[in-house]
XYZ file of C-alpha atoms in Angstrom:
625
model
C -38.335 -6.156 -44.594
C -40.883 -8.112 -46.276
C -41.042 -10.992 -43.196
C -42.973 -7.524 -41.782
C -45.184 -7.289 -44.282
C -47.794 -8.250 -41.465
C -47.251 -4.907 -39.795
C -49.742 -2.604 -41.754
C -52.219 -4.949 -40.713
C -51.072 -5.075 -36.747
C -51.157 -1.438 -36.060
C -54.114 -0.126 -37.142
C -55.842 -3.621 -35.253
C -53.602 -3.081 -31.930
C -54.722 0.386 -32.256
C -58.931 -0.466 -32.503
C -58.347 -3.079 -29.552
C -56.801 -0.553 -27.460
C -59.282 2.530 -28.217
C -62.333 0.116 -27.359
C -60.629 -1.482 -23.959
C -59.382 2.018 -23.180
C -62.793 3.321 -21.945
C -63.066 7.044 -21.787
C -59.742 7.603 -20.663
C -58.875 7.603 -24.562
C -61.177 10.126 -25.467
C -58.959 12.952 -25.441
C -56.197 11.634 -27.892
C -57.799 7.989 -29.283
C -58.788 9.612 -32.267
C -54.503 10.720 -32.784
C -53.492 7.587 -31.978
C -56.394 6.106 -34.598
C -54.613 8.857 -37.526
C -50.897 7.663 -36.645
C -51.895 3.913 -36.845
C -52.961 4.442 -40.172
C -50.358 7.047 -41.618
C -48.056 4.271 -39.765
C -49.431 1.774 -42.038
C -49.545 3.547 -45.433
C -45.667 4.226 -44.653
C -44.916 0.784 -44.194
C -46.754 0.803 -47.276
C -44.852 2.897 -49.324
C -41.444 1.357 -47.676
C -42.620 -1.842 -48.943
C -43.254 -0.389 -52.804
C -40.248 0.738 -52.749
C -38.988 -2.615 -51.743
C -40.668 -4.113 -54.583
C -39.606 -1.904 -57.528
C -36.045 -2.616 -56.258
C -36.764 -6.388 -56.985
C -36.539 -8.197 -60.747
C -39.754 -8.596 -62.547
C -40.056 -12.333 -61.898
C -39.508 -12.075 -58.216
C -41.920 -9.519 -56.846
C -44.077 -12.157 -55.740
C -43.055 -12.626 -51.329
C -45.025 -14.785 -49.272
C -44.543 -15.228 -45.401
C -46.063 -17.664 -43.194
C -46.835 -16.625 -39.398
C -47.927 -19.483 -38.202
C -50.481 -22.812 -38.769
C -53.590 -21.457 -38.310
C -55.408 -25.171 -38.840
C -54.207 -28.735 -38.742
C -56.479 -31.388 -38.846
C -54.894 -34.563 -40.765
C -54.926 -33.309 -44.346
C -57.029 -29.955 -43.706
C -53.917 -27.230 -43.277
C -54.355 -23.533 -43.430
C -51.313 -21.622 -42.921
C -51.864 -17.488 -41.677
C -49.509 -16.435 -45.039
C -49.478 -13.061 -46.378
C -48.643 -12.545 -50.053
C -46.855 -8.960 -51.253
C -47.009 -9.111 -55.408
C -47.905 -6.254 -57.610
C -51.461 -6.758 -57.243
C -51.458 -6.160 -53.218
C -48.884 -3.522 -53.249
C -51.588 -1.168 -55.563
C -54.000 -1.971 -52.760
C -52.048 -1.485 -49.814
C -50.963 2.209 -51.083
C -55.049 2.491 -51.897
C -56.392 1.365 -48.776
C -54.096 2.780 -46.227
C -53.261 6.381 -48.242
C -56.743 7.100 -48.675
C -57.659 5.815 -45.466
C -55.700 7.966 -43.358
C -57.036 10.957 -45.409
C -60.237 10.156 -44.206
C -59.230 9.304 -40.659
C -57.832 12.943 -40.900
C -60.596 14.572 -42.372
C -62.843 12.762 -39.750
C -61.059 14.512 -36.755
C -62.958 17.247 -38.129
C -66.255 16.069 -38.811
C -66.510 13.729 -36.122
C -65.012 16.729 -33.578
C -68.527 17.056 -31.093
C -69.608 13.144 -31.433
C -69.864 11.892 -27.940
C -68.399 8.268 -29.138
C -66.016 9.727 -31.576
C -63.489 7.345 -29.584
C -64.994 3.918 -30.889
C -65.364 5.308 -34.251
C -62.255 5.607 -34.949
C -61.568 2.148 -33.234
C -63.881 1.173 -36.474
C -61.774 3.037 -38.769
C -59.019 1.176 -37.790
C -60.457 -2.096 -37.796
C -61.970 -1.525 -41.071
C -58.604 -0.800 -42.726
C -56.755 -3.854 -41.003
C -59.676 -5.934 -42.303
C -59.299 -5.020 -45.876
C -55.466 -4.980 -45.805
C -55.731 -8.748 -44.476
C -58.515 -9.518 -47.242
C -56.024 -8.245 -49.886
C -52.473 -9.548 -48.469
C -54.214 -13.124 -47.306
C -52.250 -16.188 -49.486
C -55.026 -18.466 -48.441
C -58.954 -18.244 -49.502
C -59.521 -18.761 -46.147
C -57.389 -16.306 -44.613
C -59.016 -14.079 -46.910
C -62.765 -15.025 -45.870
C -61.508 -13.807 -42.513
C -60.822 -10.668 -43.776
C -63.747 -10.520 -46.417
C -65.903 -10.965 -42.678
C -63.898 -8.570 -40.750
C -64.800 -5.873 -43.480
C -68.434 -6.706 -43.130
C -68.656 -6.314 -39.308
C -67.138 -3.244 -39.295
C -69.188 -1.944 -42.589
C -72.235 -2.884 -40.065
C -70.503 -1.321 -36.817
C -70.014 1.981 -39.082
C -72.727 1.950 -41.082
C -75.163 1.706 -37.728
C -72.791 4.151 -36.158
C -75.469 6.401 -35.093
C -77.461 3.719 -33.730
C -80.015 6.065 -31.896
C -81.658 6.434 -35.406
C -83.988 3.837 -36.576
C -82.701 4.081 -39.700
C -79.105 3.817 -39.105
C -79.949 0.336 -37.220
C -82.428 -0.933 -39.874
C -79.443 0.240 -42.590
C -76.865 -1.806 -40.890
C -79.069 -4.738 -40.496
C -79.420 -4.651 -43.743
C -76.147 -4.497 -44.958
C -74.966 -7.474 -42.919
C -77.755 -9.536 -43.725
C -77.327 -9.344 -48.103
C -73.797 -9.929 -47.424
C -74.255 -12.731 -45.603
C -75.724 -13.951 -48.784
C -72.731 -13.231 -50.411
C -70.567 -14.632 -47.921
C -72.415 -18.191 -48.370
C -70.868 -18.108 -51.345
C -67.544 -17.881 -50.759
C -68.108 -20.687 -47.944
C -69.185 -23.381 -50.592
C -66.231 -22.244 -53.127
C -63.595 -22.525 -50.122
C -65.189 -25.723 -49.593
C -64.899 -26.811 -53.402
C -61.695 -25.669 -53.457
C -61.128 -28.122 -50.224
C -62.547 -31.178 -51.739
C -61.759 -30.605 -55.600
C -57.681 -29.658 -54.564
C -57.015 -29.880 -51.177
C -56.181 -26.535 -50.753
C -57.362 -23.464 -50.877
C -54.230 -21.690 -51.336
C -54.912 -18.854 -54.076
C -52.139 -19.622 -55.689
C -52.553 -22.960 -55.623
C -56.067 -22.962 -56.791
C -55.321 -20.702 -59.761
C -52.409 -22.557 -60.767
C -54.256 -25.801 -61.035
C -57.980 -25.114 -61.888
C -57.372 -24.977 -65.318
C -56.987 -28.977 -65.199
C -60.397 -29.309 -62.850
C -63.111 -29.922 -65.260
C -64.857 -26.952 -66.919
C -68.186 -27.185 -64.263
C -65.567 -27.274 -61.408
C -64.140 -23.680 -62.642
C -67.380 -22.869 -63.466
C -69.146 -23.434 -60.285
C -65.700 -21.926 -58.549
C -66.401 -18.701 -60.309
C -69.944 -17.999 -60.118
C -69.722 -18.580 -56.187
C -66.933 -16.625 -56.067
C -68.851 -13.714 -57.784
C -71.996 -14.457 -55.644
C -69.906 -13.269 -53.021
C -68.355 -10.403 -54.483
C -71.986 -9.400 -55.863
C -72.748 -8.607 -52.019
C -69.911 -7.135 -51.126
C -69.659 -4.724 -54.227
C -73.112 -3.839 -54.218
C -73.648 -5.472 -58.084
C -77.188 -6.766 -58.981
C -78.849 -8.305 -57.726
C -77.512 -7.901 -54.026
C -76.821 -4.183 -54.222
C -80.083 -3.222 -52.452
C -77.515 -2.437 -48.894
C -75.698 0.382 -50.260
C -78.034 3.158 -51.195
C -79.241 2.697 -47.462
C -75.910 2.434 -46.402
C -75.310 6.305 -46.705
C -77.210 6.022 -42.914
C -73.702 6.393 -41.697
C -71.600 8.650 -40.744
C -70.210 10.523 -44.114
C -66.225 9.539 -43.522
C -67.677 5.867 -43.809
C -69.601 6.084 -46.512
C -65.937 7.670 -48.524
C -64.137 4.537 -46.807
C -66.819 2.296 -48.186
C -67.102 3.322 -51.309
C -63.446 4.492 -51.852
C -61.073 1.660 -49.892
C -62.763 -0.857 -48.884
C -66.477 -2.812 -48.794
C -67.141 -2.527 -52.274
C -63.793 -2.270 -54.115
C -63.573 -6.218 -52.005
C -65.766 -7.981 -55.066
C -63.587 -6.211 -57.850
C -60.255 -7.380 -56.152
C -61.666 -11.088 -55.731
C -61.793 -11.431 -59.065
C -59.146 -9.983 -60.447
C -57.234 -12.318 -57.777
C -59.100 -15.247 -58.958
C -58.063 -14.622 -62.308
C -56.638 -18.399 -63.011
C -60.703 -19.654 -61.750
C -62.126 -17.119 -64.001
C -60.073 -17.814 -66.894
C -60.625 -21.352 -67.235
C -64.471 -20.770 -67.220
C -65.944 -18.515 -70.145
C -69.427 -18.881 -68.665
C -68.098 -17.784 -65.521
C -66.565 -14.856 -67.432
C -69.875 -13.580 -68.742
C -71.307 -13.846 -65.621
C -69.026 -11.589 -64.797
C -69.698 -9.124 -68.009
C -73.683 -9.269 -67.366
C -73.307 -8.168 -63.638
C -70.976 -5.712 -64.775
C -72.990 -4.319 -67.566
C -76.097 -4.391 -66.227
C -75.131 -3.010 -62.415
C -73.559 0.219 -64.436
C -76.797 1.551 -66.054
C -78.701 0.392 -63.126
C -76.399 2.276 -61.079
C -76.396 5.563 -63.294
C -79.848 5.003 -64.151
C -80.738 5.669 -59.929
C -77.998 8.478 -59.842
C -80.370 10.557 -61.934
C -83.474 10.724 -59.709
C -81.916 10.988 -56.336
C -81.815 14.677 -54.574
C -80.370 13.367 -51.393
C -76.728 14.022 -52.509
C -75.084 11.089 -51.105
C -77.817 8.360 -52.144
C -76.261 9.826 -55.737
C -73.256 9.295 -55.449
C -74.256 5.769 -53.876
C -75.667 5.806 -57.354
C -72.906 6.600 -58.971
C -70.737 4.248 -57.033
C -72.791 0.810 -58.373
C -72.374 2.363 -61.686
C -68.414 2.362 -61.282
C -67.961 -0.165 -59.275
C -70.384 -1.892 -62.594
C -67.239 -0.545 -65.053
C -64.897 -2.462 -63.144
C -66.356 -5.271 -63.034
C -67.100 -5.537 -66.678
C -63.617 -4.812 -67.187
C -62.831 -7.995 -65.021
C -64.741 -10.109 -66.760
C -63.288 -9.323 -70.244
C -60.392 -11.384 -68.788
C -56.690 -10.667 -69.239
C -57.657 -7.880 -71.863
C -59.529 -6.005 -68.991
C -58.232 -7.361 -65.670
C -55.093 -4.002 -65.552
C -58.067 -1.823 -66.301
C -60.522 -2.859 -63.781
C -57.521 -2.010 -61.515
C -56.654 0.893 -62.848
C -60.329 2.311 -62.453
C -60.907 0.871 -59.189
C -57.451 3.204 -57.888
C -58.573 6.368 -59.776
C -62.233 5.745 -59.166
C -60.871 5.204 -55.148
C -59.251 8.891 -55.694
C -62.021 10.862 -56.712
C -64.933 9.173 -55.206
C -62.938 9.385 -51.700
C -63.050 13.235 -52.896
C -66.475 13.660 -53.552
C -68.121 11.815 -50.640
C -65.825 13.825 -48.342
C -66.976 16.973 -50.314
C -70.342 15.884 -49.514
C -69.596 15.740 -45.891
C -68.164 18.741 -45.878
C -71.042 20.551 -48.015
C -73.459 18.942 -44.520
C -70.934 20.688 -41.932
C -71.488 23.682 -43.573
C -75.345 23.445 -44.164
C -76.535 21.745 -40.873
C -76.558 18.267 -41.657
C -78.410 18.921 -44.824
C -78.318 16.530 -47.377
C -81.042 17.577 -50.094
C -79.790 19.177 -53.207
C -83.129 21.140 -53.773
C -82.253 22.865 -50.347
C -78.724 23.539 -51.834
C -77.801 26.007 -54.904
C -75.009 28.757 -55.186
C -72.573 27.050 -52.635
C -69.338 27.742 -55.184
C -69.356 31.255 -53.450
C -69.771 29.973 -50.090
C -67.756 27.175 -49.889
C -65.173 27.726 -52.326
C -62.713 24.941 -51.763
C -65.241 22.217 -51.484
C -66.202 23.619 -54.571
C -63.228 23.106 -56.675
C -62.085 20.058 -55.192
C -65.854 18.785 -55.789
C -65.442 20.080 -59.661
C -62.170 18.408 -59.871
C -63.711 14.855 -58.903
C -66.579 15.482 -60.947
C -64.468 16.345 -64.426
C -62.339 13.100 -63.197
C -65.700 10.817 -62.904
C -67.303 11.953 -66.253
C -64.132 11.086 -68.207
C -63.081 14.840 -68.931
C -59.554 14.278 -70.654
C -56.821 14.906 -69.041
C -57.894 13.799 -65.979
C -57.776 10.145 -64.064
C -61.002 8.919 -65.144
C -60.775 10.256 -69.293
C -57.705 7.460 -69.075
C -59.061 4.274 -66.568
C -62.701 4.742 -67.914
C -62.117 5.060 -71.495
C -59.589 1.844 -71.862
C -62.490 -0.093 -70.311
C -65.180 0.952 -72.961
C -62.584 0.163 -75.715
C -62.079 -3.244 -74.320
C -65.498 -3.937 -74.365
C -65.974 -2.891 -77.596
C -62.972 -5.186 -78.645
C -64.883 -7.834 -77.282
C -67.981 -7.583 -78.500
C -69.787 -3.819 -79.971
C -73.308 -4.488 -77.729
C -71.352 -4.290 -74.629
C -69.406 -1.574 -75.869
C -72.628 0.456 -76.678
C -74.074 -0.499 -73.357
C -70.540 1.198 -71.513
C -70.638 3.897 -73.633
C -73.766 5.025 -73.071
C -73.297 4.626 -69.365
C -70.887 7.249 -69.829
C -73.277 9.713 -71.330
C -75.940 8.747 -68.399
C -72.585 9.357 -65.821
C -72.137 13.043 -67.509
C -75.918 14.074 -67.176
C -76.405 13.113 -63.401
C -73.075 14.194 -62.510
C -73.323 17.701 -63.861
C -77.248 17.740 -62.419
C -75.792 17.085 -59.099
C -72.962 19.930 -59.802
C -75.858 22.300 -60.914
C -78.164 21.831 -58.040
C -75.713 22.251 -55.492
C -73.067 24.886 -56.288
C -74.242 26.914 -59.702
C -78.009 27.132 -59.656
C -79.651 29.957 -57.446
C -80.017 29.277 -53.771
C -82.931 27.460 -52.327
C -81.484 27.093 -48.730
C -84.031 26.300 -45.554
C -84.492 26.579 -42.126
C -81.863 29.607 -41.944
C -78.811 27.977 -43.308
C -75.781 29.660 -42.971
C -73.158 27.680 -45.101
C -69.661 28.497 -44.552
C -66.396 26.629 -45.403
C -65.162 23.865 -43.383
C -62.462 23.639 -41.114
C -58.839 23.212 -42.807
C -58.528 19.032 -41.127
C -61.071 18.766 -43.520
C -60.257 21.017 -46.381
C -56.807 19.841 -47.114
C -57.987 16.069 -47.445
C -60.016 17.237 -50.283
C -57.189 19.332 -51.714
C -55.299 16.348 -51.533
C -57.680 14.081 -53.031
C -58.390 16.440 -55.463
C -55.020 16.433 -56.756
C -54.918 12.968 -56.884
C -58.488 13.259 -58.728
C -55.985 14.421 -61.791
C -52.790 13.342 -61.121
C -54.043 9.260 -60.943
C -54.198 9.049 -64.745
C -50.323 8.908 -64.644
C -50.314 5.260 -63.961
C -51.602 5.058 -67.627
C -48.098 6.400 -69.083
C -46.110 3.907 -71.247
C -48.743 1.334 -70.078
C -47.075 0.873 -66.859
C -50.317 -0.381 -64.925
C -50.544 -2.857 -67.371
C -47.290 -3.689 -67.139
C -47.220 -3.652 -63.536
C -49.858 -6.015 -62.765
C -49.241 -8.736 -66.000
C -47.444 -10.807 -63.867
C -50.077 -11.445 -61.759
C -52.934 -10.923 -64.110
C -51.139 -12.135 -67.493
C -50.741 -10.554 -70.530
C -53.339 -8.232 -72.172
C -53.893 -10.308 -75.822
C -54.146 -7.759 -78.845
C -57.242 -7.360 -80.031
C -58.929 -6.047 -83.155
C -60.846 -3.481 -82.359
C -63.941 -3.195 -84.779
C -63.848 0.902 -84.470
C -60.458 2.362 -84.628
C -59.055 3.638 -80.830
C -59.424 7.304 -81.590
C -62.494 7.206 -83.209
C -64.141 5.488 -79.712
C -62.410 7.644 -77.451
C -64.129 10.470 -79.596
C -67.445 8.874 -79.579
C -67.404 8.872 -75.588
C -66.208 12.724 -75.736
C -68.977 13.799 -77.752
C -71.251 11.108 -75.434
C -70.308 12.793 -71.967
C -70.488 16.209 -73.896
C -74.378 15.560 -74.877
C -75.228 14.235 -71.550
C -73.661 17.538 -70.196
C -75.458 20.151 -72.509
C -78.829 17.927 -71.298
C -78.550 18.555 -67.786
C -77.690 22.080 -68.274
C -80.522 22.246 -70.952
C -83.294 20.671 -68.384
C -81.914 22.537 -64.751
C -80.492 25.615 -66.274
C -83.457 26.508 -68.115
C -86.184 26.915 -65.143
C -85.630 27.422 -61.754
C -85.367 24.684 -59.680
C -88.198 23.478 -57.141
C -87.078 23.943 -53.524
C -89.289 20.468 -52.748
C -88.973 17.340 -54.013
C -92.053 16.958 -56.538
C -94.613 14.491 -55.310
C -94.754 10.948 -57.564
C -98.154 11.836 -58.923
C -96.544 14.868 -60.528
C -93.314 12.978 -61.839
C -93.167 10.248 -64.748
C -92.871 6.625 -64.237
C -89.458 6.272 -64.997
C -88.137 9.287 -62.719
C -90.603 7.221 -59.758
C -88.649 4.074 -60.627
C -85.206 5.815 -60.264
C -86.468 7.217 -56.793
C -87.533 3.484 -55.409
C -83.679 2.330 -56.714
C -85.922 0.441 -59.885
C -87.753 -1.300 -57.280
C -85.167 -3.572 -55.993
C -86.711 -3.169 -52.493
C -89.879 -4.375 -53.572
C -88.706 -6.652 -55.800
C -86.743 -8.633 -52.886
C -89.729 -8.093 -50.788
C -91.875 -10.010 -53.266
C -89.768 -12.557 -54.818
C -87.759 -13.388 -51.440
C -89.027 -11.642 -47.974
C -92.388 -12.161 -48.060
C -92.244 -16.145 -49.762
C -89.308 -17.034 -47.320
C -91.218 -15.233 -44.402
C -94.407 -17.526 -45.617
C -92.257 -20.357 -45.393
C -91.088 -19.968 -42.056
C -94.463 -19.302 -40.797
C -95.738 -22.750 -42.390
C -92.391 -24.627 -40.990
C -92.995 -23.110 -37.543
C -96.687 -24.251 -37.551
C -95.875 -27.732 -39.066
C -93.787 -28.261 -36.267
C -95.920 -27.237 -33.879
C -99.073 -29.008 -34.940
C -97.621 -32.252 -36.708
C -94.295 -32.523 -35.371
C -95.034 -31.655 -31.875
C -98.602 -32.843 -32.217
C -97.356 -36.486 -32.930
C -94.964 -36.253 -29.645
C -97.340 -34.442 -27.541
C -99.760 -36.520 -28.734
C -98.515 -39.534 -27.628
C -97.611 -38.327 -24.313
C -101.263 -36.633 -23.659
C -102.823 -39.829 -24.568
C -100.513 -42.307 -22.443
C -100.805 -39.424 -19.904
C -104.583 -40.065 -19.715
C -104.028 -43.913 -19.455
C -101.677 -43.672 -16.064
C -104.583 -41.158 -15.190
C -107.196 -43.660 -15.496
C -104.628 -46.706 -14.366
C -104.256 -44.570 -10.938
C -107.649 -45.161 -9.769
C -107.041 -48.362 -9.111
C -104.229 -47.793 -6.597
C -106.395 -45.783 -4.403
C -104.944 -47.181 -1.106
C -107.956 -48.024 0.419
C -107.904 -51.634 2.014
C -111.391 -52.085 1.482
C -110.981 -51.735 -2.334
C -108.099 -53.717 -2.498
C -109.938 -56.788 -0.770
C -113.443 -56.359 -2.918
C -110.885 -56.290 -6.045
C -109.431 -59.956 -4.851
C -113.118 -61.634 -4.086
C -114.417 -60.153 -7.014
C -111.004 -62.237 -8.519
C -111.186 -65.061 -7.226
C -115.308 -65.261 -7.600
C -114.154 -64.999 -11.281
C -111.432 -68.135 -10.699
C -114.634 -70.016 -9.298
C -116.938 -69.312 -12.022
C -114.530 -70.215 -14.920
C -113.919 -73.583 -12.817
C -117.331 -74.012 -12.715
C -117.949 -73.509 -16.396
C -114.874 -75.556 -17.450
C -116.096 -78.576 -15.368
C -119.740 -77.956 -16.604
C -118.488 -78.317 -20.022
């Protein structure tokens, strides 16, 4: 069974090739075959969990070799898939919540003209991750960690016909290609420092590389995953990236692109244990991407640019999770699932709040949808209580454990989580104000009405799962599950006693609750967006994403653009002045040369008497002499 383990990956890719060779004779049923080849996958899925728990502890690691993808002398890559604990969470992730969205997006996607090819990209998205998280090899992986990035920029510039659809994409690809330099040079590294770049074999032996090999190892590795989980300072793609089509943002932000950077740590756990500095690398991103992240979330009204928001700010948890090491590695896991549950939920209840307001994605044109759209409504509230830590459900028990292991490592970053939680509460519940309890502010005749059951029963389902995904926390079993891969979680003292944090970040999310009830309860809310003159500094800052934009424009656009400009007219004053140059000038010579072989007899014979008159003279003057 495991030999097969290849197979979630080949159907859902068999199935994109065919829907985009297929031509328009696959309209009718491509997007069917699209939903089978994934709920075909997440079965295989589930088969193979089931496989696994049947296994002892020390062998749930399986690895199976296809074929030799390169051999040249020493240089070997096999195409190896490994099944462990780590890759079964992820498989179950990717695929489950994947073919929700493929369901939910025969809905949405019902009158697109093209609705063919995308779910061709929904397929080859979800084969893409499932070979970045099964690959054995870093370099297997890199083909993977691409594939995702094509088809975030195929999906994300879906609707190309808009200029900012295309300019969105373009962006995307190009800060990840950033990213992706960085894994090149640590593949490469890996290459020349161990002469493989087998992840196991890496992790197993880094730890007797010198400390600026592991080092160097990790902070390319998290250059990469930086880009492609939108973590400062390349996380300027994703805010833009809502451009697309609403199912991809969920997949996005849910299953795939940015949950990528949070698995290649965790995987690289041997690289980033060996390196502390590497480690805090990891903490600072983490840290500081969370309240950048929740600090944006606050000052957006276009509903899905906040929960684009919100997404940096979680994505942020996890990785500050992974960089506390073995003591946060279960937990950045753990998040990442639950986080995968109710995000999926909430950026499909977002889509599904459009369908039933005309494509509408301003909050200040929502207000008093709980009536109108009731289901999208409480599956919305259920994600919401999840994200905001409300106990009892998934995110009270993956987002707490992280903000007491920070503050077992060290109180600062403890305070710095914990108050991301409070900042998480007040946006959040602003975002449930403005769109389903405050009065309604709705435009240009909306009509908003429930959506269609495809759609409604992913979010039930996601919903559920919204609640239900803080079971994995019972008798530690995540941890427990993933500590052969990941190791142990040490015991650590914490310096505030368990229960007394977990009530800190209850009374926390409670404050930043009553505050945004407090400040859009209390007047009614402005139908338009208020103009920057009118707004503080701070609220303008969270509108321009804290001026990331500009800042890249100034620090790297413009210089680099500068740069090229003075290359381009180096070379073509200097460089091809001095070979131009040359030529013009000997050019000129033959020019001048040529006037001598005129062809005219005449010339020829006054040029020989004039020659040998000159003969006879110098005779003469020799003889004289």
């Amino acid at each position: 069974m495991f030999e097969l383990m290849w197979l979630p990956i080949a159907i859902p890719l068999l199935s994109a090739a065919l829907l985009l060779v297929c031509g328009k004779a696959g309209d009718r049923h491509g997007h069917l075959v699209a939903t089978a080849a994934s709920t075909a996958s997440f079965v295989f899925g589930v088969v193979l969990f089931i496989g696994l728990l049947g296994r002892d502890e020390g062998d749930r690691s399986i690895t199976t070799t296809l074929y030799t993808w390169i051999n040249a002398g020493t240089f070997r890559v096999d195409m190896s898939f490994t099944y462990d604990q780590l890759a079964a969470l992820f498989v179950l992730l990717v695929t489950g919540v994947g073919t929700l969205i493929h369901v939910y997006s025969i809905g949405y996607m019902e009158h697109d003209d093209r609705r063919r090819r995308f779910f061709a990209y929904l397929n080859l998205f979800i084969a893409a991750m499932l070979t970045l998280v099964l690959a054995a090899d870093y370099l297997v992986l890199f083909l993977g960690w691409e594939g995702v990035g094509l088809a975030s920029y195929l999906l994300i510039g879906f609707w190309q016909h808009k200029e900012t659809a295309a300019a969105a994409a373009k962006k995307a690809f190009v800060v990840n290609r950033v990213g992706d330099l960085g894994m090149a040079l640590a593949i490469m590294l890996m290459f020349a420092q161990f002469g493989t770049a087998s992840i196991s074999g890496v992790n197993a032996t880094v730890g007797g590389a010198s400390g600026s090999v592991a080092t160097a190892l990790g902070l390319l590795l998290l250059l990469g995953a930086c880009a492609k989980s939108a973590q400062v300072p390349l996380q300027s793609w994703l805010l833009d990236a809502m451009e697309g089509p609403t199912p991809v943002s969920a997949l996005i932000h849910a299953a795939t692109m940015v949950t990528a950077g949070v698995y290649l740590v965790v995987r690289s756990s041997g690289i980033f244990d060996a390196s502390e500095a590497a480690r805090n690398a990891v903490i600072a991103v983490g840290l500081v991407t969370l309240l950048f992240g929740a600090y944006i979330g606050c000052a957006k009204d276009d509903i899905k640019k906040a929960l684009a928001g919100s997404t940096m700010s979680q994505i942020g948890y996890m990785m500050l999770a992974a960089g506390l090491g073995p003591a946060g590695y279960a937990f950045a896991i753990f998040h990442l699932i639950t986080h995968g549950f109710f995000k999926a939920n909430m950026f499909l209840g977002a889509g599904s709040l459009m369908h039933g307001m005309n494509d509408e994605v301003n909050m200040r044109h929502y207000g008093a949808l709980r009536k109108a759209m009731p289901v999208t409504f409480l599956t919305f509230a259920l994600g919401y209580l999840a994200i905001i830590g409300f106990p009892g459900f998934s995110g009270f028990f993956s987002k707490d454990k992280i903000i007491e292991t920070a503050f077992g490592h060290n109180i600062w970053i403890g305070l710095g989580a914990l108050l991301g939680a409070g900042v998480t509460a007040f946006y959040m519940t602003r975002l449930m104000i403005m769109t389903f309890i405050s009065e309604k502010r709705w435009v240009n005749d909306a009509q908003p009405h429930e959506s269609p059951k495809v759609m409604t029963w992913p979010l039930i389902a996601l919903g559920a799962l919204s609640v239900l995904g803080g079971a994995l926390a019972i008798g530690g079993w995540i941890g427990e599950w993933l500590a052969p891969v990941v190791g142990e979680a040490p015991h650590e003292e914490l310096p505030i006693p368990a229960l007394l944090i977990t009530l800190m970040v209850f009374v926390v999310v409670v404050v930043g609750v009553v505050t945004a009830w407090a400040l859009y309860l209390r007047e009614p809310i402005a139908a338009e967006t208020p103009a920057d003159s009118s707004v503080s500094f701070f609220t303008r800052a969270g509108r321009r994403d804290l001026y990331g934009d500009a800042f890249n424009d100034s620090v790297i656009v413009r210089p680099m653009r500068y740069l090229t400009r003075s290359l381009v007219y180096l070379d073509a004053t200097v460089v091809d002045g001095a070979v131009t140059g040359i030529a013009d000038r000997l050019g000129d010579s033959s020019s001048q040369l040529r006037k001598i072989q005129n062809g005219f007899v005449r010339s020829y014979a006054l040029s020989i008497f004039g020659g040998a008159l000159l003969v006879v003279l110098a005779l003469l003057a020799v003889n004289f002499a």
